[in-house]
Coordinates of C-alpha atoms in Angstrom, one line a residue:
M1 CA 3.4 -14.5 -10.6
T2 CA -0.2 -13.7 -9.8
T3 CA -3.1 -15.5 -8.3
T4 CA -6.7 -15.3 -9.4
T5 CA -8.6 -13.2 -6.9
A6 CA -11.9 -14.7 -6.1
A7 CA -15.0 -12.7 -6.8
E8 CA -16.7 -10.9 -4.0
P9 CA -19.3 -13.1 -2.4
K10 CA -22.5 -12.5 -4.2
K11 CA -25.8 -12.2 -2.5
S12 CA -26.9 -15.8 -2.4
S13 CA -29.2 -18.0 -0.3
L14 CA -30.0 -21.6 0.2
K15 CA -31.9 -21.4 -3.2
T16 CA -28.4 -21.9 -4.7
L17 CA -28.6 -25.5 -3.6
A18 CA -31.3 -26.0 -6.2
G19 CA -28.4 -26.2 -8.7
L20 CA -27.8 -29.7 -7.2
F21 CA -31.2 -31.0 -8.4
P22 CA -29.9 -32.3 -11.8
F23 CA -27.4 -34.4 -9.9
L24 CA -29.9 -35.7 -7.4
A25 CA -32.7 -36.5 -9.9
P26 CA -31.3 -39.9 -11.1
Y27 CA -31.5 -41.3 -7.6
K28 CA -35.2 -40.9 -6.8
T29 CA -35.5 -44.5 -5.6
Q30 CA -32.8 -44.1 -3.1
F31 CA -34.4 -40.9 -1.8
V32 CA -37.7 -42.6 -1.4
L33 CA -36.1 -45.5 0.6
A34 CA -34.2 -42.9 2.7
G35 CA -37.4 -41.0 3.3
L36 CA -39.3 -44.1 4.4
A37 CA -36.5 -45.1 6.8
L38 CA -36.5 -41.5 8.0
L39 CA -40.2 -41.5 8.7
V40 CA -40.0 -44.8 10.6
A41 CA -37.1 -43.6 12.7
A42 CA -38.8 -40.4 13.5
G43 CA -42.1 -42.2 14.4
A44 CA -40.2 -44.6 16.7
T45 CA -38.5 -41.6 18.4
L46 CA -41.8 -39.8 18.9
A47 CA -43.3 -43.0 20.5
V48 CA -40.8 -43.0 23.3
P49 CA -42.2 -40.1 25.4
Y50 CA -45.8 -41.5 25.1
A51 CA -44.5 -44.9 26.4
F52 CA -42.9 -43.2 29.4
R53 CA -46.2 -41.4 30.2
Q54 CA -48.1 -44.7 30.2
M55 CA -45.4 -46.3 32.4
I56 CA -45.6 -43.4 34.9
D57 CA -49.3 -43.0 35.1
L58 CA -50.4 -46.6 34.9
G59 CA -47.4 -48.6 35.9
F60 CA -46.5 -47.3 39.4
G61 CA -48.7 -48.3 42.3
G62 CA -52.0 -50.1 42.3
A63 CA -53.0 -53.5 41.0
G64 CA -51.4 -54.7 37.9
S65 CA -48.6 -52.2 38.0
S66 CA -46.0 -55.0 37.5
V67 CA -47.8 -56.1 34.3
H68 CA -48.0 -52.5 33.0
I69 CA -44.3 -52.0 33.7
N70 CA -43.3 -55.2 31.9
N71 CA -45.5 -54.3 28.9
S72 CA -44.1 -50.8 28.8
F73 CA -40.5 -52.0 28.8
L74 CA -41.2 -54.6 26.2
A75 CA -42.8 -51.9 24.1
L76 CA -39.8 -49.6 24.6
F77 CA -37.5 -52.5 23.5
G78 CA -39.6 -53.0 20.4
V79 CA -39.4 -49.3 19.6
S80 CA -35.7 -49.4 20.1
C81 CA -35.4 -52.3 17.7
V82 CA -37.4 -50.4 15.1
L83 CA -35.4 -47.2 15.7
A84 CA -32.1 -49.1 15.3
L85 CA -33.0 -50.8 12.1
S86 CA -34.5 -47.7 10.5
S87 CA -31.7 -45.5 11.6
A88 CA -29.1 -47.9 10.1
A89 CA -31.1 -48.0 6.8
R90 CA -31.3 -44.2 6.8
F91 CA -27.6 -43.8 7.5
Y92 CA -26.6 -46.2 4.7
T93 CA -28.9 -44.8 2.0
V94 CA -28.1 -41.1 2.7
S95 CA -24.4 -41.8 3.0
W96 CA -24.5 -43.7 -0.3
L97 CA -26.3 -40.8 -1.9
G98 CA -23.8 -38.3 -0.5
E99 CA -20.9 -40.3 -2.0
R100 CA -22.6 -41.0 -5.3
V101 CA -23.8 -37.4 -5.9
T102 CA -20.4 -36.0 -5.0
A103 CA -18.7 -38.4 -7.4
D104 CA -21.2 -37.3 -10.1
I105 CA -20.5 -33.6 -9.4
R106 CA -16.8 -34.1 -9.6
N107 CA -17.1 -36.0 -12.8
G108 CA -19.4 -33.4 -14.3
V109 CA -17.3 -30.4 -13.3
Y110 CA -14.1 -32.0 -14.5
A111 CA -15.5 -33.2 -17.8
H112 CA -16.9 -29.6 -18.3
V113 CA -13.6 -28.0 -17.4
V114 CA -11.4 -30.1 -19.8
E115 CA -13.6 -29.1 -22.7
Q116 CA -12.9 -25.4 -22.1
S117 CA -10.7 -23.5 -24.6
P118 CA -7.3 -22.1 -23.6
Q119 CA -9.0 -18.8 -23.1
F120 CA -10.6 -20.2 -19.9
F121 CA -7.2 -21.1 -18.5
E122 CA -5.8 -17.7 -19.2
T123 CA -7.8 -16.3 -16.3
T124 CA -8.4 -19.4 -14.2
Q125 CA -5.7 -21.2 -12.2
S126 CA -5.7 -24.9 -12.1
G127 CA -5.2 -24.8 -8.4
E128 CA -8.5 -23.0 -7.9
V129 CA -10.3 -25.5 -10.1
L130 CA -8.8 -28.4 -8.0
S131 CA -9.9 -26.6 -4.8
R132 CA -13.5 -26.5 -6.1
L133 CA -13.3 -30.2 -7.1
T134 CA -12.1 -31.3 -3.7
T135 CA -13.0 -28.9 -0.9
D136 CA -16.3 -27.6 -2.3
T137 CA -17.5 -31.0 -3.3
T138 CA -16.6 -32.3 0.2
L139 CA -18.9 -29.7 1.7
I140 CA -21.7 -30.8 -0.7
Q141 CA -21.1 -34.4 0.3
T142 CA -21.6 -33.4 3.9
V143 CA -25.0 -31.8 3.1
V144 CA -26.3 -34.5 0.8
G145 CA -24.9 -37.4 2.9
T146 CA -25.6 -36.1 6.3
S147 CA -27.2 -32.6 6.7
I148 CA -30.2 -33.1 4.5
S149 CA -31.1 -36.3 6.3
M150 CA -30.5 -34.7 9.7
G151 CA -32.5 -31.6 8.7
L152 CA -35.5 -33.7 7.6
R153 CA -35.3 -35.9 10.6
N154 CA -35.2 -33.0 13.0
T155 CA -37.9 -31.2 11.1
L156 CA -40.1 -34.3 11.5
L157 CA -39.2 -34.5 15.2
F158 CA -40.0 -30.8 15.6
I159 CA -43.4 -31.0 13.9
G160 CA -44.3 -34.3 15.6
G161 CA -43.0 -33.1 19.0
M162 CA -44.9 -29.9 18.7
G163 CA -48.0 -31.8 17.8
M164 CA -47.7 -34.1 20.8
M165 CA -46.9 -31.1 23.0
F166 CA -50.2 -29.5 22.0
F167 CA -51.9 -32.9 22.5
T168 CA -50.5 -33.0 26.0
S169 CA -51.1 -29.3 27.0
V170 CA -52.5 -26.6 24.6
K171 CA -51.7 -23.8 27.1
L172 CA -48.1 -24.6 27.7
S173 CA -47.5 -25.5 24.0
A174 CA -49.0 -22.2 22.8
L175 CA -46.8 -20.3 25.2
I176 CA -43.6 -22.1 24.1
L177 CA -44.5 -21.6 20.5
V178 CA -44.8 -17.9 20.9
L179 CA -41.5 -17.7 22.7
L180 CA -39.8 -19.9 20.0
M181 CA -41.1 -17.6 17.2
A182 CA -39.4 -14.6 19.0
V183 CA -36.2 -16.7 19.2
V184 CA -36.1 -17.6 15.4
V185 CA -35.9 -14.0 14.2
P186 CA -32.4 -13.2 15.6
I187 CA -31.1 -16.6 14.6
V188 CA -32.2 -16.1 10.9
L189 CA -30.7 -12.6 10.8
F190 CA -27.4 -13.8 12.2
G191 CA -27.3 -16.8 9.9
R192 CA -26.9 -14.5 6.9
R193 CA -23.6 -13.3 8.2
V194 CA -22.5 -16.9 8.6
R195 CA -23.4 -17.6 5.0
K196 CA -21.3 -14.7 3.7
L197 CA -18.3 -15.6 5.8
S198 CA -18.6 -19.2 4.6
R199 CA -18.3 -18.1 0.9
A200 CA -15.4 -15.9 1.7
S201 CA -13.7 -18.7 3.6
Q202 CA -14.0 -21.0 0.6
D203 CA -12.6 -18.4 -1.7
T204 CA -9.5 -17.8 0.4
I205 CA -8.9 -21.6 0.5
A206 CA -9.1 -21.7 -3.3
D207 CA -6.6 -18.9 -3.6
S208 CA -4.0 -20.6 -1.3
S209 CA -4.5 -23.9 -3.2
A210 CA -4.0 -22.1 -6.5
M211 CA -0.8 -20.5 -5.2
A212 CA 0.5 -23.8 -3.9
G213 CA -0.2 -25.6 -7.1
E214 CA 1.7 -22.9 -9.1
I215 CA 4.8 -23.0 -6.9
L216 CA 5.0 -26.8 -6.6
N217 CA 4.9 -27.1 -10.4
A218 CA 7.9 -24.6 -10.6
M219 CA 10.1 -25.9 -7.8
P220 CA 13.3 -26.1 -9.9
T221 CA 12.9 -22.4 -10.8
V222 CA 12.0 -21.5 -7.2
Q223 CA 15.1 -23.2 -5.8
A224 CA 17.4 -22.0 -8.5
F225 CA 16.5 -18.4 -7.6
T226 CA 16.6 -19.2 -3.8
H227 CA 13.0 -18.2 -3.4
E228 CA 12.1 -21.0 -1.0
I229 CA 11.7 -18.6 2.0
I230 CA 9.9 -16.0 0.0
E231 CA 7.4 -18.5 -1.5
A232 CA 6.9 -20.1 1.9
S233 CA 6.2 -16.7 3.3
R234 CA 3.7 -15.9 0.5
F235 CA 1.9 -19.1 1.1
G236 CA 2.0 -18.6 4.8
K237 CA 0.3 -15.2 4.4
A238 CA -2.4 -16.8 2.2
V239 CA -3.0 -19.6 4.7
E240 CA -3.1 -17.0 7.5
L241 CA -5.7 -15.0 5.6
S242 CA -7.7 -18.2 5.1
F243 CA -7.4 -18.9 8.8
Q244 CA -8.5 -15.5 9.8
T245 CA -11.5 -15.7 7.5
A246 CA -12.3 -19.1 8.8
K247 CA -11.9 -17.9 12.4
Q248 CA -14.5 -15.2 11.7
R249 CA -16.8 -17.8 10.3
I250 CA -16.2 -20.1 13.3
Q251 CA -16.8 -17.2 15.8
A252 CA -20.0 -16.3 14.0
R253 CA -21.1 -19.9 13.9
A254 CA -20.3 -20.5 17.6
L255 CA -22.1 -17.3 18.6
L256 CA -25.1 -18.4 16.5
T257 CA -25.1 -21.8 18.2
A258 CA -24.9 -20.2 21.6
I259 CA -27.7 -17.8 20.9
A260 CA -29.9 -20.5 19.5
I261 CA -29.4 -22.9 22.4
L262 CA -29.6 -20.2 25.1
L263 CA -32.8 -18.7 23.8
V264 CA -34.5 -22.0 22.9
F265 CA -33.7 -23.8 26.2
G266 CA -34.4 -20.6 28.2
A267 CA -37.9 -20.5 26.7
I268 CA -38.4 -24.3 27.3
V269 CA -37.2 -24.1 30.9
F270 CA -39.6 -21.3 31.6
V271 CA -42.6 -23.2 30.2
L272 CA -41.6 -26.3 32.1
W273 CA -41.5 -24.4 35.3
L274 CA -45.1 -23.5 34.6
G275 CA -45.9 -27.1 34.0
A276 CA -44.3 -28.1 37.3
Q277 CA -46.6 -25.6 39.0
A278 CA -49.6 -27.2 37.2
V279 CA -48.6 -30.7 38.6
I280 CA -48.4 -29.3 42.1
Q281 CA -51.8 -27.7 41.7
G282 CA -53.2 -31.0 40.4
T283 CA -54.2 -29.8 37.0
M284 CA -51.7 -32.0 35.2
S285 CA -50.5 -35.6 35.9
G286 CA -46.9 -36.5 36.5
G287 CA -46.9 -38.7 33.4
A288 CA -48.3 -35.9 31.3
L289 CA -45.6 -33.6 32.5
A290 CA -42.9 -36.2 31.9
Q291 CA -44.3 -36.7 28.4
F292 CA -44.4 -32.9 27.8
V293 CA -40.8 -32.6 29.1
L294 CA -39.5 -35.3 26.8
Y295 CA -41.3 -33.9 23.8
A296 CA -40.0 -30.4 24.7
A297 CA -36.5 -31.9 24.8
L298 CA -37.0 -33.5 21.4
V299 CA -38.2 -30.1 20.0
A300 CA -35.3 -28.3 21.6
G301 CA -32.8 -30.8 20.3
A302 CA -34.4 -30.6 16.9
I303 CA -34.0 -26.8 16.8
G304 CA -30.4 -27.0 18.0
A305 CA -29.6 -29.6 15.3
L306 CA -31.4 -27.6 12.7
S307 CA -29.3 -24.6 13.5
E308 CA -26.2 -26.8 12.9
V309 CA -27.7 -28.1 9.7
M310 CA -28.4 -24.6 8.6
G311 CA -24.8 -23.6 9.1
D312 CA -23.7 -26.6 7.0
A313 CA -26.3 -25.8 4.3
Q314 CA -25.1 -22.2 4.2
R315 CA -21.5 -23.3 3.6
A316 CA -22.7 -25.8 1.0
A317 CA -24.7 -23.1 -0.7
G318 CA -21.5 -21.1 -1.2
A319 CA -19.7 -24.2 -2.4
T320 CA -22.5 -25.0 -4.8
E321 CA -22.5 -21.5 -6.1
R322 CA -18.8 -21.8 -6.9
L323 CA -19.2 -25.1 -8.7
M324 CA -22.2 -23.9 -10.6
E325 CA -20.1 -21.0 -11.8
L326 CA -17.7 -23.5 -13.3
L327 CA -20.5 -25.5 -14.9
A328 CA -22.0 -22.2 -16.3
V329 CA -18.9 -21.4 -18.2
E330 CA -19.4 -21.9 -21.9
S331 CA -16.4 -22.4 -24.1
P332 CA -16.3 -20.1 -27.1
I333 CA -14.9 -23.0 -29.1
Q334 CA -17.7 -25.5 -29.8
S335 CA -18.3 -28.2 -32.4
P336 CA -21.1 -27.2 -34.8
A337 CA -24.6 -28.6 -34.3
A338 CA -24.4 -30.3 -37.7
P339 CA -20.7 -30.9 -38.4
Q340 CA -19.4 -31.7 -41.9
A341 CA -17.2 -34.7 -42.6
L342 CA -13.8 -34.4 -44.2
P343 CA -13.8 -35.6 -47.8
P344 CA -12.2 -38.9 -48.7
R345 CA -8.5 -38.4 -48.9
V346 CA -7.2 -39.0 -52.4
A347 CA -3.7 -37.5 -51.9
A348 CA -0.9 -38.1 -49.4
G349 CA -1.4 -35.6 -46.6
A350 CA -3.9 -32.9 -46.1
A351 CA -4.5 -29.6 -48.0
L352 CA -4.4 -26.5 -45.9
T353 CA -5.7 -23.0 -46.8
L354 CA -5.7 -19.8 -44.8
R355 CA -7.7 -16.9 -46.1
D356 CA -7.1 -13.3 -44.8
V357 CA -6.8 -14.5 -41.2
T358 CA -6.6 -11.8 -38.5
F359 CA -6.5 -12.8 -34.8
H360 CA -5.8 -11.3 -31.4
Y361 CA -5.8 -13.1 -28.1
P362 CA -8.8 -12.3 -25.9
S363 CA -6.5 -11.1 -23.1
R364 CA -4.7 -8.7 -25.6
P365 CA -7.5 -7.3 -27.8
Q366 CA -5.4 -4.3 -28.9
S367 CA -2.4 -6.3 -30.1
P368 CA -3.1 -8.5 -33.2
A369 CA -1.1 -11.8 -33.2
L370 CA -1.9 -12.4 -36.9
T371 CA -2.9 -9.8 -39.5
H372 CA -4.4 -10.6 -42.9
L373 CA -2.6 -13.9 -43.2
S374 CA -3.2 -16.0 -46.3
L375 CA -1.4 -19.2 -47.2
D376 CA -2.0 -22.3 -49.4
I377 CA -0.3 -25.6 -48.6
A378 CA -0.7 -28.5 -50.9
P379 CA -1.1 -32.1 -49.7
G380 CA 2.2 -33.8 -48.8
Q381 CA 4.2 -30.5 -48.7
T382 CA 6.7 -29.7 -45.9
V383 CA 6.5 -26.0 -45.1
A384 CA 8.8 -24.4 -42.6
I385 CA 7.5 -21.4 -40.6
V386 CA 10.4 -19.2 -39.4
G387 CA 10.8 -15.7 -37.9
P388 CA 11.7 -13.9 -34.7
S389 CA 10.0 -14.7 -31.4
G390 CA 6.5 -13.1 -31.3
A391 CA 6.0 -13.3 -35.0
G392 CA 2.8 -15.5 -34.6
K393 CA 4.2 -18.9 -35.5
T394 CA 2.8 -20.8 -32.6
T395 CA -0.4 -18.8 -32.8
L396 CA -0.9 -20.2 -36.3
F397 CA -0.7 -23.7 -34.8
Q398 CA -3.3 -22.9 -32.1
L399 CA -5.7 -21.6 -34.7
L400 CA -5.3 -24.8 -36.8
L401 CA -6.1 -26.9 -33.8
R402 CA -9.1 -24.5 -33.0
F403 CA -7.9 -23.6 -29.6
Y404 CA -9.0 -20.2 -30.7
D405 CA -11.0 -18.9 -33.6
P406 CA -9.8 -15.9 -35.7
Q407 CA -11.8 -12.7 -35.5
Q408 CA -11.5 -12.4 -39.3
G409 CA -10.9 -14.8 -42.2
E410 CA -11.1 -18.6 -42.3
L411 CA -9.0 -21.8 -42.2
L412 CA -9.7 -24.8 -44.4
L413 CA -8.6 -28.4 -44.0
D414 CA -9.1 -30.4 -47.2
G415 CA -11.4 -27.7 -48.5
V416 CA -13.7 -27.7 -45.4
E417 CA -13.7 -24.7 -43.0
V418 CA -12.4 -25.9 -39.6
K419 CA -15.3 -24.3 -37.8
K420 CA -17.6 -26.7 -39.7
L421 CA -15.8 -29.8 -38.5
A422 CA -16.4 -31.5 -35.2
L423 CA -13.5 -30.7 -32.9
H424 CA -12.8 -34.4 -32.5
T425 CA -12.7 -34.8 -36.3
L426 CA -10.4 -31.8 -36.8
R427 CA -7.9 -32.7 -34.0
E428 CA -7.8 -36.4 -35.0
A429 CA -6.4 -35.3 -38.3
I430 CA -3.6 -33.3 -36.7
G431 CA -0.5 -34.5 -34.8
I432 CA 1.6 -32.0 -32.9
V433 CA 4.9 -32.0 -31.2
P434 CA 4.8 -28.9 -28.9
Q435 CA 7.8 -26.8 -27.9
D436 CA 7.0 -27.4 -24.2
T437 CA 6.8 -31.2 -24.0
I438 CA 4.2 -32.7 -21.6
I439 CA 5.0 -36.0 -20.0
F440 CA 2.3 -37.6 -17.9
S441 CA 2.8 -39.4 -14.6
A442 CA 2.8 -42.9 -16.2
N443 CA 5.2 -45.3 -17.7
A444 CA 6.9 -44.9 -21.0
I445 CA 4.6 -47.1 -23.1
E446 CA 1.5 -45.3 -21.8
N447 CA 3.0 -41.9 -22.5
I448 CA 3.6 -42.8 -26.1
R449 CA 0.3 -44.6 -26.4
Y450 CA -1.4 -41.3 -25.5
G451 CA -1.1 -40.5 -29.3
R452 CA -3.5 -43.4 -30.1
A453 CA -5.2 -45.1 -27.2
G454 CA -5.9 -48.3 -29.1
A455 CA -2.4 -48.9 -30.3
S456 CA -0.7 -52.2 -29.7
D457 CA 2.6 -52.5 -27.8
A458 CA 4.3 -53.3 -31.1
E459 CA 3.0 -50.2 -32.7
V460 CA 4.2 -48.1 -29.7
I461 CA 7.7 -49.6 -30.0
A462 CA 7.8 -48.9 -33.7
A463 CA 6.9 -45.3 -33.2
A464 CA 9.6 -45.0 -30.5
K465 CA 12.1 -46.4 -32.9
M466 CA 11.1 -43.9 -35.5
A467 CA 11.6 -41.1 -33.0
A468 CA 15.0 -42.5 -31.8
A469 CA 13.5 -43.1 -28.4
H470 CA 13.7 -46.9 -28.3
E471 CA 17.3 -47.2 -27.2
F472 CA 17.1 -44.9 -24.2
I473 CA 13.7 -46.4 -23.1
E474 CA 15.2 -49.9 -23.2
R475 CA 18.0 -48.7 -20.9
L476 CA 15.5 -47.5 -18.3
P477 CA 15.3 -49.8 -15.2
E478 CA 12.0 -51.4 -16.3
G479 CA 12.2 -50.5 -20.0
Y480 CA 8.8 -49.4 -21.4
Q481 CA 7.2 -50.1 -18.1
S482 CA 9.4 -47.6 -16.3
F483 CA 7.6 -44.8 -14.5
L484 CA 8.8 -41.5 -15.9
G485 CA 7.9 -39.3 -12.8
E486 CA 5.7 -36.3 -12.6
R487 CA 6.1 -34.1 -15.7
G488 CA 8.9 -36.5 -16.8
V489 CA 11.4 -35.5 -14.2
R490 CA 13.4 -38.8 -14.7
L491 CA 14.1 -37.9 -18.3
S492 CA 16.4 -35.3 -19.9
G493 CA 14.9 -32.6 -22.1
G494 CA 15.9 -34.4 -25.2
Q495 CA 14.4 -37.6 -24.1
R496 CA 11.1 -36.0 -23.2
Q497 CA 11.0 -34.4 -26.6
R498 CA 11.6 -37.8 -28.3
I499 CA 8.7 -39.3 -26.3
A500 CA 6.5 -36.5 -27.6
I501 CA 7.7 -37.1 -31.2
A502 CA 6.9 -40.8 -30.8
R503 CA 3.5 -39.9 -29.5
A504 CA 2.7 -37.8 -32.6
L505 CA 4.1 -40.4 -35.0
L506 CA 2.0 -43.1 -33.4
K507 CA -1.1 -41.0 -34.1
N508 CA -0.2 -41.1 -37.8
P509 CA -2.2 -38.0 -38.8
P510 CA -2.4 -36.5 -42.3
L511 CA -1.2 -33.1 -40.9
L512 CA 1.8 -32.9 -38.7
L513 CA 2.7 -29.8 -36.7
L514 CA 6.3 -29.6 -35.3
D515 CA 6.8 -26.7 -33.0
E516 CA 10.6 -26.6 -32.4
A517 CA 10.5 -30.4 -32.3
T518 CA 14.3 -30.7 -32.1
S519 CA 15.1 -27.7 -29.9
A520 CA 16.0 -29.7 -26.8
L521 CA 18.2 -32.3 -28.5
D522 CA 21.9 -32.6 -28.6
A523 CA 23.7 -32.8 -32.0
E524 CA 23.7 -36.7 -32.1
S525 CA 20.0 -37.0 -31.1
E526 CA 19.0 -34.2 -33.4
R527 CA 20.6 -36.0 -36.3
L528 CA 18.8 -39.2 -35.4
V529 CA 15.4 -37.5 -34.9
Q530 CA 15.8 -35.3 -37.9
S531 CA 16.3 -38.3 -40.2
A532 CA 13.3 -40.0 -38.5
L533 CA 11.1 -36.9 -39.0
E534 CA 12.1 -36.7 -42.6
A535 CA 10.9 -40.3 -43.1
A536 CA 7.8 -39.6 -41.1
M537 CA 7.0 -36.5 -43.3
V538 CA 6.6 -38.8 -46.3
G539 CA 2.9 -39.2 -47.1
R540 CA 1.7 -36.3 -44.9
T541 CA 1.6 -32.5 -44.8
T542 CA 4.0 -31.1 -42.3
L543 CA 4.4 -27.6 -40.9
V544 CA 7.6 -27.0 -39.0
I545 CA 8.3 -24.1 -36.7
A546 CA 12.1 -23.7 -36.2
H547 CA 14.5 -21.1 -35.0
R548 CA 17.5 -23.3 -36.0
L549 CA 17.4 -22.8 -39.8
A550 CA 19.7 -25.8 -40.3
T551 CA 16.7 -28.0 -39.6
V552 CA 14.5 -26.5 -42.3
Q553 CA 16.8 -26.0 -45.3
R554 CA 15.3 -29.0 -47.1
A555 CA 11.7 -27.9 -46.7
D556 CA 9.6 -27.6 -49.8
R557 CA 8.9 -24.0 -48.9
I558 CA 9.9 -21.6 -46.1
V559 CA 7.5 -19.0 -44.9
V560 CA 9.0 -16.1 -43.0
M561 CA 6.8 -14.3 -40.5
E562 CA 7.2 -11.0 -38.7
H563 CA 4.7 -9.1 -36.6
G564 CA 1.9 -11.6 -37.4
Q565 CA 2.4 -11.3 -41.2
I566 CA 4.1 -13.3 -44.0
V567 CA 7.0 -11.1 -45.2
E568 CA 8.8 -13.7 -47.4
T569 CA 8.3 -17.1 -48.9
G570 CA 10.5 -19.4 -50.9
T571 CA 13.2 -22.0 -50.7
H572 CA 16.3 -21.6 -48.5
A573 CA 18.5 -20.7 -51.5
T574 CA 16.0 -18.1 -53.0
L575 CA 15.4 -16.5 -49.6
V576 CA 19.1 -16.1 -48.9
A577 CA 19.6 -14.6 -52.4
Q578 CA 16.8 -12.1 -51.7
G579 CA 18.7 -10.5 -48.9
G580 CA 15.7 -10.0 -46.7
L581 CA 14.8 -11.0 -43.1
Y582 CA 15.5 -14.7 -43.7
A583 CA 19.0 -13.8 -45.1
S584 CA 19.7 -11.8 -42.0
L585 CA 18.7 -14.7 -39.8
A586 CA 20.8 -17.1 -41.9
A587 CA 23.8 -14.8 -41.7
L588 CA 23.5 -14.7 -37.9
Q589 CA 23.3 -18.5 -37.7
F590 CA 25.6 -19.6 -40.5
G591 CA 28.0 -16.7 -40.6
L592 CA 27.0 -15.9 -44.2
D593 CA 28.1 -12.6 -45.7

């Protein structure tokens, strides 16, 4: 077992977050409302220090001080009301945006991933995809729903606070600005390391998630080979690596925060000391110094908050980069821009033609799976595909479904090349019962209805009866409403296969592909299903892959494959008489001399 190693962190910056713009664009109105609430809240916050100056300079001592104090406190209360309402409005709108945009990103990434060809999943583990859909989108939610708002708010407070500081004392403000500029440089430089560690941390989390997903889906095998301790150890090492990487990120982030706060507040304290000296000398009033102190505190708090926001934004930049990588993947299998339609069907079943087809899997370019394969199948025929393992039988089915395209040659369905058909049109015309049956975490009736989403309950039950599944489903605790468990763990292998057969029969396609459809059945179930399949084959073209030759003896034609090529073709009797590969396979299974 192997896990996908995440790519080395690429040189990225906050510009990566621009990839979120298509997801943010539909919600301009909400952004405008959030911006207005943000402006009002920032303005109310900036009004507080000025109110304190008026209260100190005009409200204490002298005639009318009581009136000034009352008015000042009423004004402060009014400001607090405005601040409370605008802050609540800002919180609601930006939180809504965070949740909405995150949901859109998850939907967009998932919809894009499920359209990928099997080639994508040869190199990408599902656990890694799930990590990106959960952990990475959560980081983006934090940025969109909180950090952007906090960043803009504190940017406004910084700008407004600096403006009011200059209004209060140009000399002190200029000095503090020079000191802050000297502080920013080391913070920015150190922030780059935090960004790289953030990307590396997300990659290690994805790797451990991919490993966990793989093992949890193979628990019977793990336990049968007593690998519980080994797999727990492997996962523990992956988690420990993730922790160590996260620890480095946390250390760097903590150090960045400490440096930012120490340098910023150190500069502000020094300047405030100069202001205190100015009050003592009589060149500045006490109210002006109090105002300057409060604005300086706002500016310092804004800078500290911005450093936190920058850390979140850097982590989100790494997460966005990983999600954009998924969205940038283009499946090599696409519907044509101007797809053709299948001609009206005038015969029972579909006509199938393969012309000089050569194919090798992208992961094995030097080993052809099919070589110069040509085959004509008339509508309504039942053709059996037999041969040793690795002969290319299942590969043929994958090409018919356009999971892959051949490097040479063409496949035609009812005279139309499959590449010229829309993928939906092509696959709607094909039903398949795979060798590895997939049962979804749903009840029995929904698992069968997967074959045709709009089918009625009566049609589902009819398909189950054709597949000899009705009786065992009726015996389940809740009948057709019984939950079958993850991957169908509550069913036997034969029962799962009959569910899959019922699903294909419900679809009622003109072309039926059976890949070892009866391989997991006992003798009695095989007899029942075989008779049902023979009835289902009437009126459609059927291709049957089988290792058990007893199931294909009555096929209209048997095609024998070896090393990706057709080596024999004919009926059971003629192929046995030829004494070739088929005769050898038959002798092994039937004891023929």
